[in-house]
Amino acid sequence: ILAVERFFTNPSVTAPGDETKLRIELKNYATSLLKDIKVSLNLDKVGDEIMPFAPIGSSNERVFSYIEPQANMLVEFELLVDSDTASKAYKIPLSIGYSDVLNKNYSKRNLVTIVVGDKPDLGVTLERTDVYTSDSSGNIVLRLVNKGNPDIKFLNVKVLQNETVKAIGADEVYVGKLDSDDFSTAEFKLFVKGKDIAKIPVEVTYKDANNNYYKEKREVELKLYSSSQAKSFGIKKDNNFVWIAVVFIVIGSVYYYYRKKWKK
């Protein structure tokens, strides 16, 4: 009996567009020699899925004259992964054919796995804000962009509060799935103080398509202005308008009261 003892790839996880070496270790469990050994990978369409691998330097088949009884044999395939390959584990059919010393033919079929994956590239930036001055509060919206090839799932965003940044209400938002080349937002209500720039510490946790877990800390910069700058830029209303409006309301109320009384 000729069987697959084990298989492995180098590297263990291959990025799209890179090369990988698939090594398959066979063992002859018989007490006699086996011959005319053919080992081939099915790199064509498997079910509804096309295998995103191409052999480099030779075909997808290896041929060996014989293998001694109780001996091991290493079979190696060098493959190129398509550049647009989705990150996940691919199961490739492996066919083995051979004969014994009595010229009896045998064949068997196995599955070997190649894991394709690229490290996610998650961008965290400021989308918009209601906070422009120190010692003030308002809504702050963060923009989350998946700039990498693999999809991201179970994405959670948390603001790490400190002496300059306080959350009013919830300090974390669950985003969930974020596809490659897509974006989402997370909104927080924060109290912020600082001079010129406030740095908002953010913790993001997520998994990639191969269930690898990531926990990263980021800092999002928030530009802060003085009260006079905010007014000149038109991002902060002058309180004088409010007081003028109040004065007019009071005057109008007094006038209406005395006019009505005079008529009586």
Coordinates of N, CA, C and O in Angstrom, one line a residue, residues 35-174:
K35 N 6.3 0.1 -8.1 CA 7.0 0.8 -9.2 C 6.0 1.6 -10.1 O 4.8 1.6 -9.8
D36 N 6.5 2.3 -11.1 CA 5.7 3.1 -12.0 C 4.8 4.0 -11.2 O 3.6 4.1 -11.5
I37 N 5.4 4.8 -10.4 CA 4.6 5.7 -9.5 C 4.3 7.0 -10.2 O 5.2 7.7 -10.7
K38 N 3.0 7.4 -10.3 CA 2.6 8.7 -10.8 C 1.8 9.4 -9.8 O 0.8 8.9 -9.3
V39 N 2.3 10.7 -9.6 CA 1.6 11.5 -8.6 C 1.2 12.8 -9.3 O 2.0 13.5 -9.9
S40 N -0.1 13.1 -9.3 CA -0.6 14.3 -10.1 C -1.6 15.1 -9.3 O -2.3 14.6 -8.4
L41 N -1.5 16.4 -9.5 CA -2.5 17.3 -8.9 C -3.5 17.8 -9.9 O -3.2 18.0 -11.0
N42 N -4.8 17.8 -9.5 CA -5.8 18.3 -10.3 C -6.0 19.8 -10.1 O -6.6 20.3 -9.1
L43 N -5.4 20.6 -11.0 CA -5.4 22.0 -10.9 C -6.5 22.7 -11.8 O -6.5 23.9 -12.0
D44 N -7.3 21.8 -12.3 CA -8.4 22.3 -13.1 C -9.6 22.7 -12.2 O -9.5 22.8 -11.0
K45 N -10.8 22.8 -12.8 CA -12.0 23.1 -12.1 C -12.4 21.9 -11.2 O -12.5 20.8 -11.6
V46 N -12.6 22.2 -9.9 CA -13.1 21.2 -9.0 C -14.5 21.7 -8.5 O -14.6 22.6 -7.8
G47 N -15.5 20.9 -8.9 CA -16.9 21.3 -8.7 C -17.2 22.6 -9.4 O -17.0 22.7 -10.6
D48 N -17.6 23.6 -8.7 CA -17.9 24.9 -9.3 C -16.7 25.9 -9.2 O -16.8 27.0 -9.5
E49 N -15.6 25.4 -8.6 CA -14.5 26.3 -8.3 C -13.3 25.9 -9.2 O -12.9 24.8 -9.3
I50 N -12.7 27.0 -9.8 CA -11.4 26.8 -10.5 C -10.2 27.0 -9.6 O -10.2 28.0 -8.9
M51 N -9.3 26.1 -9.6 CA -8.2 26.1 -8.7 C -7.2 27.3 -9.2 O -6.8 27.3 -10.4
P52 N -6.9 28.2 -8.3 CA -6.1 29.4 -8.7 C -4.6 29.1 -8.7 O -3.8 30.0 -8.2
F53 N -4.1 28.0 -9.1 CA -2.7 27.6 -9.0 C -2.2 27.2 -10.4 O -2.9 26.5 -11.2
A54 N -1.0 27.5 -10.7 CA -0.3 27.1 -11.9 C 1.1 26.5 -11.6 O 1.8 27.1 -10.8
P55 N 1.4 25.3 -12.2 CA 2.7 24.8 -11.9 C 3.9 25.6 -12.5 O 3.7 26.2 -13.6
I56 N 5.0 25.6 -11.9 CA 6.2 26.4 -12.3 C 7.3 25.4 -12.7 O 7.6 24.5 -11.8
G57 N 7.9 25.5 -13.8 CA 9.0 24.7 -14.2 C 8.7 23.4 -14.7 O 9.6 22.8 -15.4
S58 N 7.6 22.8 -14.4 CA 7.2 21.5 -14.9 C 5.7 21.3 -14.8 O 5.0 22.3 -14.5
S59 N 5.2 20.2 -15.2 CA 3.8 19.9 -15.2 C 3.2 19.7 -13.8 O 4.0 19.7 -12.8
N60 N 2.0 19.3 -13.7 CA 1.3 19.0 -12.4 C 1.4 17.5 -12.1 O 0.7 17.0 -11.2
E61 N 2.3 16.8 -12.8 CA 2.5 15.4 -12.6 C 3.9 15.0 -12.3 O 4.8 15.6 -13.0
R62 N 4.2 14.1 -11.4 CA 5.5 13.6 -11.1 C 5.5 12.1 -11.3 O 4.6 11.4 -10.9
V63 N 6.6 11.6 -11.9 CA 6.7 10.1 -12.2 C 8.0 9.6 -11.6 O 9.1 10.2 -11.7
F64 N 7.9 8.4 -10.9 CA 9.1 7.8 -10.3 C 9.1 6.3 -10.7 O 8.1 5.7 -10.8
S65 N 10.3 5.8 -10.8 CA 10.5 4.4 -11.2 C 10.0 3.4 -10.1 O 9.3 2.5 -10.4
Y66 N 10.4 3.7 -8.9 CA 10.1 2.7 -7.9 C 10.2 3.3 -6.5 O 10.9 4.4 -6.3
I67 N 9.8 2.6 -5.5 CA 10.0 3.0 -4.1 C 10.2 1.7 -3.3 O 9.5 0.7 -3.5
E68 N 11.2 1.7 -2.5 CA 11.6 0.5 -1.7 C 10.5 0.2 -0.7 O 9.7 1.1 -0.2
P69 N 10.4 -1.1 -0.3 CA 9.4 -1.4 0.8 C 9.8 -0.7 2.1 O 10.9 -0.5 2.5
Q70 N 8.7 -0.2 2.8 CA 8.8 0.5 4.0 C 9.6 1.8 3.9 O 10.0 2.4 4.9
A71 N 9.8 2.3 2.7 CA 10.5 3.5 2.5 C 9.6 4.7 2.3 O 8.4 4.6 2.0
N72 N 10.2 5.9 2.5 CA 9.5 7.2 2.3 C 10.0 7.9 1.0 O 11.1 7.7 0.7
M73 N 9.1 8.6 0.4 CA 9.5 9.4 -0.8 C 8.8 10.8 -0.7 O 7.7 10.9 -0.3
L74 N 9.7 11.8 -1.0 CA 9.2 13.2 -1.0 C 8.9 13.7 -2.4 O 9.8 13.6 -3.3
V75 N 7.7 14.1 -2.6 CA 7.2 14.6 -3.9 C 7.0 16.1 -3.8 O 6.3 16.6 -2.9
E76 N 7.6 16.9 -4.7 CA 7.5 18.4 -4.5 C 6.9 19.0 -5.8 O 7.3 18.7 -6.9
F77 N 6.0 19.9 -5.6 CA 5.4 20.7 -6.7 C 5.6 22.2 -6.3 O 5.4 22.7 -5.2
E78 N 6.1 23.0 -7.3 CA 6.2 24.4 -7.2 C 5.1 25.1 -7.9 O 4.9 24.9 -9.1
L79 N 4.3 25.9 -7.2 CA 3.1 26.5 -7.8 C 3.1 28.0 -7.6 O 3.7 28.6 -6.7
L80 N 2.5 28.6 -8.6 CA 2.2 30.1 -8.5 C 0.8 30.3 -8.2 O -0.1 29.8 -8.9
V81 N 0.5 31.2 -7.3 CA -0.8 31.6 -6.9 C -1.3 32.8 -7.7 O -0.6 33.8 -7.8
D82 N -2.5 32.7 -8.3 CA -3.0 33.8 -9.0 C -3.1 35.1 -8.1 O -3.4 35.0 -7.0
S83 N -2.9 36.2 -8.8 CA -2.8 37.5 -8.0 C -4.1 37.9 -7.4 O -4.2 38.7 -6.4
D84 N -5.2 37.5 -8.0 CA -6.6 37.9 -7.5 C -7.3 36.8 -6.8 O -8.5 36.8 -6.6
T85 N -6.5 35.9 -6.2 CA -7.0 34.8 -5.5 C -7.6 35.2 -4.1 O -7.0 35.9 -3.4
A86 N -8.8 34.7 -3.8 CA -9.4 35.0 -2.5 C -8.7 34.3 -1.4 O -8.2 33.1 -1.6
S87 N -8.6 34.9 -0.2 CA -7.9 34.3 0.9 C -8.8 33.2 1.5 O -9.9 33.5 2.0
K88 N -8.4 32.0 1.5 CA -9.0 30.9 2.1 C -8.2 29.6 1.9 O -7.1 29.6 1.3
A89 N -8.7 28.5 2.4 CA -8.0 27.2 2.2 C -8.6 26.5 1.0 O -9.8 26.4 0.9
Y90 N -7.7 26.0 0.1 CA -8.1 25.4 -1.1 C -7.8 23.9 -1.0 O -6.6 23.5 -0.7
K91 N -8.7 23.0 -1.2 CA -8.5 21.6 -1.2 C -8.3 21.1 -2.6 O -9.2 21.2 -3.5
I92 N -7.1 20.5 -2.9 CA -6.8 20.1 -4.3 C -6.8 18.6 -4.3 O -6.1 17.9 -3.5
P93 N -7.5 18.0 -5.3 CA -7.4 16.5 -5.5 C -6.0 16.1 -5.9 O -5.4 16.6 -6.8
L94 N -5.6 15.0 -5.2 CA -4.3 14.4 -5.5 C -4.5 13.0 -5.9 O -5.1 12.2 -5.2
S95 N -4.0 12.6 -7.1 CA -4.1 11.2 -7.6 C -2.8 10.5 -7.6 O -1.8 11.1 -7.9
I96 N -2.8 9.3 -7.1 CA -1.6 8.4 -7.0 C -1.9 7.1 -7.8 O -2.9 6.4 -7.5
G97 N -1.0 6.8 -8.7 CA -1.1 5.5 -9.4 C 0.2 4.8 -9.3 O 1.3 5.4 -9.4
Y98 N 0.2 3.4 -9.2 CA 1.4 2.6 -9.1 C 1.1 1.1 -9.4 O -0.1 0.7 -9.5
S99 N 2.1 0.4 -9.5 CA 2.0 -1.1 -9.7 C 2.9 -1.8 -8.7 O 3.9 -1.3 -8.2
D100 N 2.5 -3.1 -8.4 CA 3.3 -3.9 -7.6 C 4.3 -4.8 -8.4 O 4.3 -4.7 -9.7
V101 N 5.0 -5.7 -7.8 CA 5.9 -6.5 -8.6 C 5.3 -7.5 -9.5 O 5.9 -8.1 -10.4
L102 N 4.0 -7.8 -9.2 CA 3.2 -8.7 -10.1 C 2.5 -8.0 -11.2 O 1.6 -8.5 -11.8
N103 N 2.8 -6.7 -11.4 CA 2.2 -5.8 -12.4 C 0.7 -5.5 -12.2 O 0.0 -5.2 -13.2
K104 N 0.3 -5.6 -11.0 CA -1.1 -5.3 -10.7 C -1.2 -3.8 -10.4 O -0.3 -3.2 -9.6
N105 N -2.1 -3.1 -11.0 CA -2.2 -1.7 -11.0 C -3.1 -1.2 -9.8 O -4.1 -1.9 -9.5
Y106 N -2.7 -0.1 -9.2 CA -3.5 0.5 -8.1 C -3.6 2.0 -8.4 O -2.8 2.6 -9.0
S107 N -4.7 2.5 -7.8 CA -4.9 4.0 -7.8 C -5.6 4.4 -6.6 O -6.4 3.7 -6.1
K108 N -5.3 5.6 -6.2 CA -6.0 6.2 -5.0 C -6.1 7.7 -5.2 O -5.3 8.3 -5.9
R109 N -7.0 8.3 -4.4 CA -7.3 9.7 -4.5 C -7.3 10.3 -3.1 O -7.9 9.8 -2.2
N110 N -6.5 11.4 -3.0 CA -6.5 12.2 -1.7 C -6.8 13.6 -1.9 O -6.9 14.1 -3.1
L111 N -6.9 14.4 -0.9 CA -7.0 15.8 -0.9 C -5.9 16.4 -0.1 O -5.6 16.0 1.0
V112 N -5.2 17.4 -0.8 CA -4.2 18.2 -0.1 C -4.7 19.7 0.0 O -5.5 20.1 -0.8
T113 N -4.2 20.4 1.0 CA -4.7 21.8 1.2 C -3.6 22.8 1.1 O -2.5 22.6 1.6
I114 N -3.9 23.9 0.4 CA -3.1 25.0 0.3 C -3.8 26.2 0.9 O -5.0 26.5 0.4
V115 N -3.3 26.9 1.9 CA -3.9 28.0 2.5 C -3.4 29.3 1.8 O -2.2 29.6 1.9
V116 N -4.3 30.1 1.2 CA -3.9 31.4 0.6 C -4.4 32.5 1.6 O -5.6 32.5 2.0
G117 N -3.5 33.4 1.8 CA -3.9 34.5 2.7 C -2.9 35.6 2.7 O -1.7 35.4 2.5
D118 N -3.5 36.8 2.8 CA -2.6 38.0 2.9 C -3.0 38.8 4.1 O -4.1 38.7 4.6
K119 N -2.0 39.4 4.7 CA -2.3 40.2 5.9 C -3.2 41.3 5.6 O -3.0 42.1 4.7
P120 N -4.3 41.5 6.4 CA -5.2 42.6 6.2 C -4.6 43.9 6.4 O -3.6 44.1 7.1
D121 N -5.1 44.9 5.7 CA -4.6 46.3 5.7 C -5.8 47.2 6.1 O -6.6 47.6 5.1
L122 N -6.0 47.5 7.3 CA -7.2 48.2 7.8 C -6.8 49.6 8.1 O -5.9 49.9 8.9
G123 N -7.4 50.6 7.4 CA -7.2 52.0 7.7 C -8.2 52.6 8.6 O -9.4 52.3 8.4
V124 N -7.8 53.4 9.5 CA -8.7 54.1 10.5 C -8.4 55.6 10.4 O -7.3 56.0 10.8
T125 N -9.4 56.4 9.9 CA -9.2 57.8 9.8 C -10.4 58.5 10.3 O -11.4 57.9 10.6
L126 N -10.3 59.9 10.3 CA -11.4 60.7 10.8 C -12.3 61.0 9.6 O -11.9 61.5 8.6
E127 N -13.6 60.6 9.7 CA -14.6 60.9 8.6 C -15.1 62.3 8.8 O -15.1 63.1 7.8
R128 N -15.7 62.6 9.9 CA -16.2 63.9 10.2 C -16.4 64.1 11.7 O -16.3 63.2 12.5
T129 N -16.5 65.4 12.1 CA -16.6 65.7 13.5 C -17.4 66.9 13.8 O -17.6 67.8 13.0
D130 N -18.0 67.0 15.0 CA -18.7 68.2 15.5 C -17.9 68.9 16.5 O -18.3 69.9 17.1
V131 N -16.7 68.4 16.8 CA -15.8 68.9 17.9 C -14.7 69.7 17.2 O -13.9 69.1 16.4
Y132 N -14.6 71.0 17.5 CA -13.5 71.8 16.9 C -12.7 72.5 17.9 O -11.6 73.0 17.6
T133 N -13.1 72.6 19.2 CA -12.4 73.3 20.2 C -12.2 72.4 21.4 O -12.9 71.5 21.6
S134 N -11.2 72.8 22.2 CA -10.9 72.0 23.4 C -12.0 72.2 24.4 O -12.8 73.2 24.4
D135 N -12.1 71.2 25.3 CA -13.1 71.2 26.4 C -14.5 71.3 25.8 O -15.4 72.1 26.3
S136 N -14.8 70.5 24.8 CA -16.1 70.5 24.2 C -16.4 69.1 23.8 O -15.6 68.2 23.7
S137 N -17.7 68.8 23.5 CA -18.2 67.5 23.2 C -19.0 67.5 21.9 O -19.5 68.5 21.5
G138 N -19.1 66.3 21.3 CA -19.9 66.2 20.1 C -19.6 64.9 19.4 O -18.9 64.0 19.9
N139 N -20.3 64.7 18.3 CA -20.2 63.4 17.6 C -18.9 63.4 16.7 O -18.6 64.3 16.0
I140 N -18.2 62.2 16.8 CA -17.0 62.0 15.9 C -17.2 60.7 15.2 O -17.5 59.7 15.8
V141 N -17.1 60.7 13.9 CA -17.3 59.6 13.0 C -15.9 59.1 12.5 O -15.2 59.9 11.8
L142 N -15.6 57.8 12.7 CA -14.4 57.3 12.2 C -14.7 56.5 10.9 O -15.7 55.8 10.8
R143 N -13.7 56.6 10.0 CA -13.9 55.9 8.7 C -12.9 54.6 8.7 O -11.7 54.8 8.9
L144 N -13.5 53.5 8.4 CA -12.7 52.2 8.5 C -12.7 51.7 7.0 O -13.7 51.4 6.4
V145 N -11.5 51.5 6.5 CA -11.3 51.1 5.1 C -10.4 49.8 5.1 O -9.4 49.8 5.6
N146 N -11.0 48.8 4.4 CA -10.2 47.6 4.1 C -9.4 47.7 2.8 O -10.0 47.5 1.7
K147 N -8.2 48.1 3.0 CA -7.3 48.4 1.8 C -6.6 47.1 1.4 O -5.9 47.2 0.3
G148 N -6.7 46.0 2.1 CA -6.0 44.8 1.7 C -6.8 43.8 0.8 O -8.0 44.1 0.5
N149 N -6.2 42.7 0.5 CA -6.9 41.7 -0.3 C -7.9 40.9 0.4 O -9.0 40.6 -0.1
P150 N -7.6 40.4 1.6 CA -8.6 39.5 2.3 C -9.7 40.3 2.9 O -9.6 41.5 3.3
D151 N -10.9 39.7 3.0 CA -12.0 40.2 3.7 C -11.7 40.2 5.2 O -11.0 39.4 5.7
I152 N -12.4 41.1 5.9 CA -12.3 41.2 7.3 C -13.6 40.9 7.9 O -14.7 41.3 7.4
K153 N -13.6 40.2 9.0 CA -14.9 39.9 9.7 C -14.8 40.1 11.2 O -13.6 40.1 11.7
F154 N -15.9 40.2 11.9 CA -16.0 40.4 13.3 C -15.2 41.6 13.8 O -14.6 41.7 14.8
L155 N -15.3 42.7 12.9 CA -14.6 43.9 13.2 C -15.3 44.7 14.4 O -16.5 44.9 14.3
N156 N -14.5 45.0 15.4 CA -15.0 45.8 16.5 C -14.1 47.0 16.7 O -12.9 46.9 16.7
V157 N -14.7 48.2 17.0 CA -13.9 49.4 17.2 C -14.2 50.0 18.6 O -15.4 50.1 19.0
K158 N -13.1 50.3 19.3 CA -13.3 50.8 20.7 C -12.4 52.0 20.9 O -11.2 52.0 20.5
V159 N -13.0 53.0 21.5 CA -12.2 54.2 21.9 C -11.6 54.0 23.3 O -12.3 53.6 24.2
L160 N -10.3 54.1 23.4 CA -9.6 53.9 24.7 C -9.6 55.2 25.4 O -8.8 56.1 25.0
Q161 N -10.4 55.4 26.4 CA -10.5 56.7 27.1 C -9.3 57.0 27.9 O -8.7 56.1 28.5
N162 N -9.0 58.3 28.0 CA -7.9 58.7 28.9 C -8.2 60.1 29.4 O -9.4 60.5 29.4
E163 N -7.2 60.8 29.9 CA -7.5 62.1 30.5 C -7.9 63.2 29.6 O -8.5 64.2 29.9
T164 N -7.7 63.0 28.3 CA -8.1 64.0 27.3 C -9.2 63.6 26.4 O -9.8 64.4 25.7
V165 N -9.6 62.3 26.4 CA -10.7 61.8 25.6 C -11.6 61.0 26.5 O -11.2 60.0 27.1
K166 N -12.9 61.4 26.5 CA -13.9 60.7 27.3 C -15.1 60.4 26.4 O -15.5 61.2 25.6
A167 N -15.6 59.1 26.5 CA -16.8 58.8 25.8 C -18.1 59.1 26.5 O -18.2 58.9 27.7
I168 N -19.0 59.7 25.8 CA -20.3 60.0 26.4 C -21.3 58.9 25.9 O -21.7 59.0 24.7
G169 N -21.6 58.0 26.7 CA -22.3 56.8 26.2 C -21.4 55.7 25.8 O -20.4 55.4 26.4
A170 N -21.8 55.0 24.7 CA -21.0 53.8 24.3 C -19.6 54.1 23.8 O -19.4 55.1 23.1
D171 N -18.6 53.3 24.3 CA -17.2 53.6 23.8 C -16.8 52.6 22.8 O -15.6 52.6 22.4
E172 N -17.7 51.7 22.3 CA -17.3 50.8 21.3 C -18.4 50.5 20.3 O -19.6 50.6 20.7
V173 N -18.1 50.2 19.1 CA -19.0 49.9 18.0 C -18.6 48.6 17.3 O -17.5 48.5 16.9
Y174 N -19.6 47.7 17.1 CA -19.4 46.5 16.4 C -19.8 46.7 14.9 O -20.9 47.1 14.6

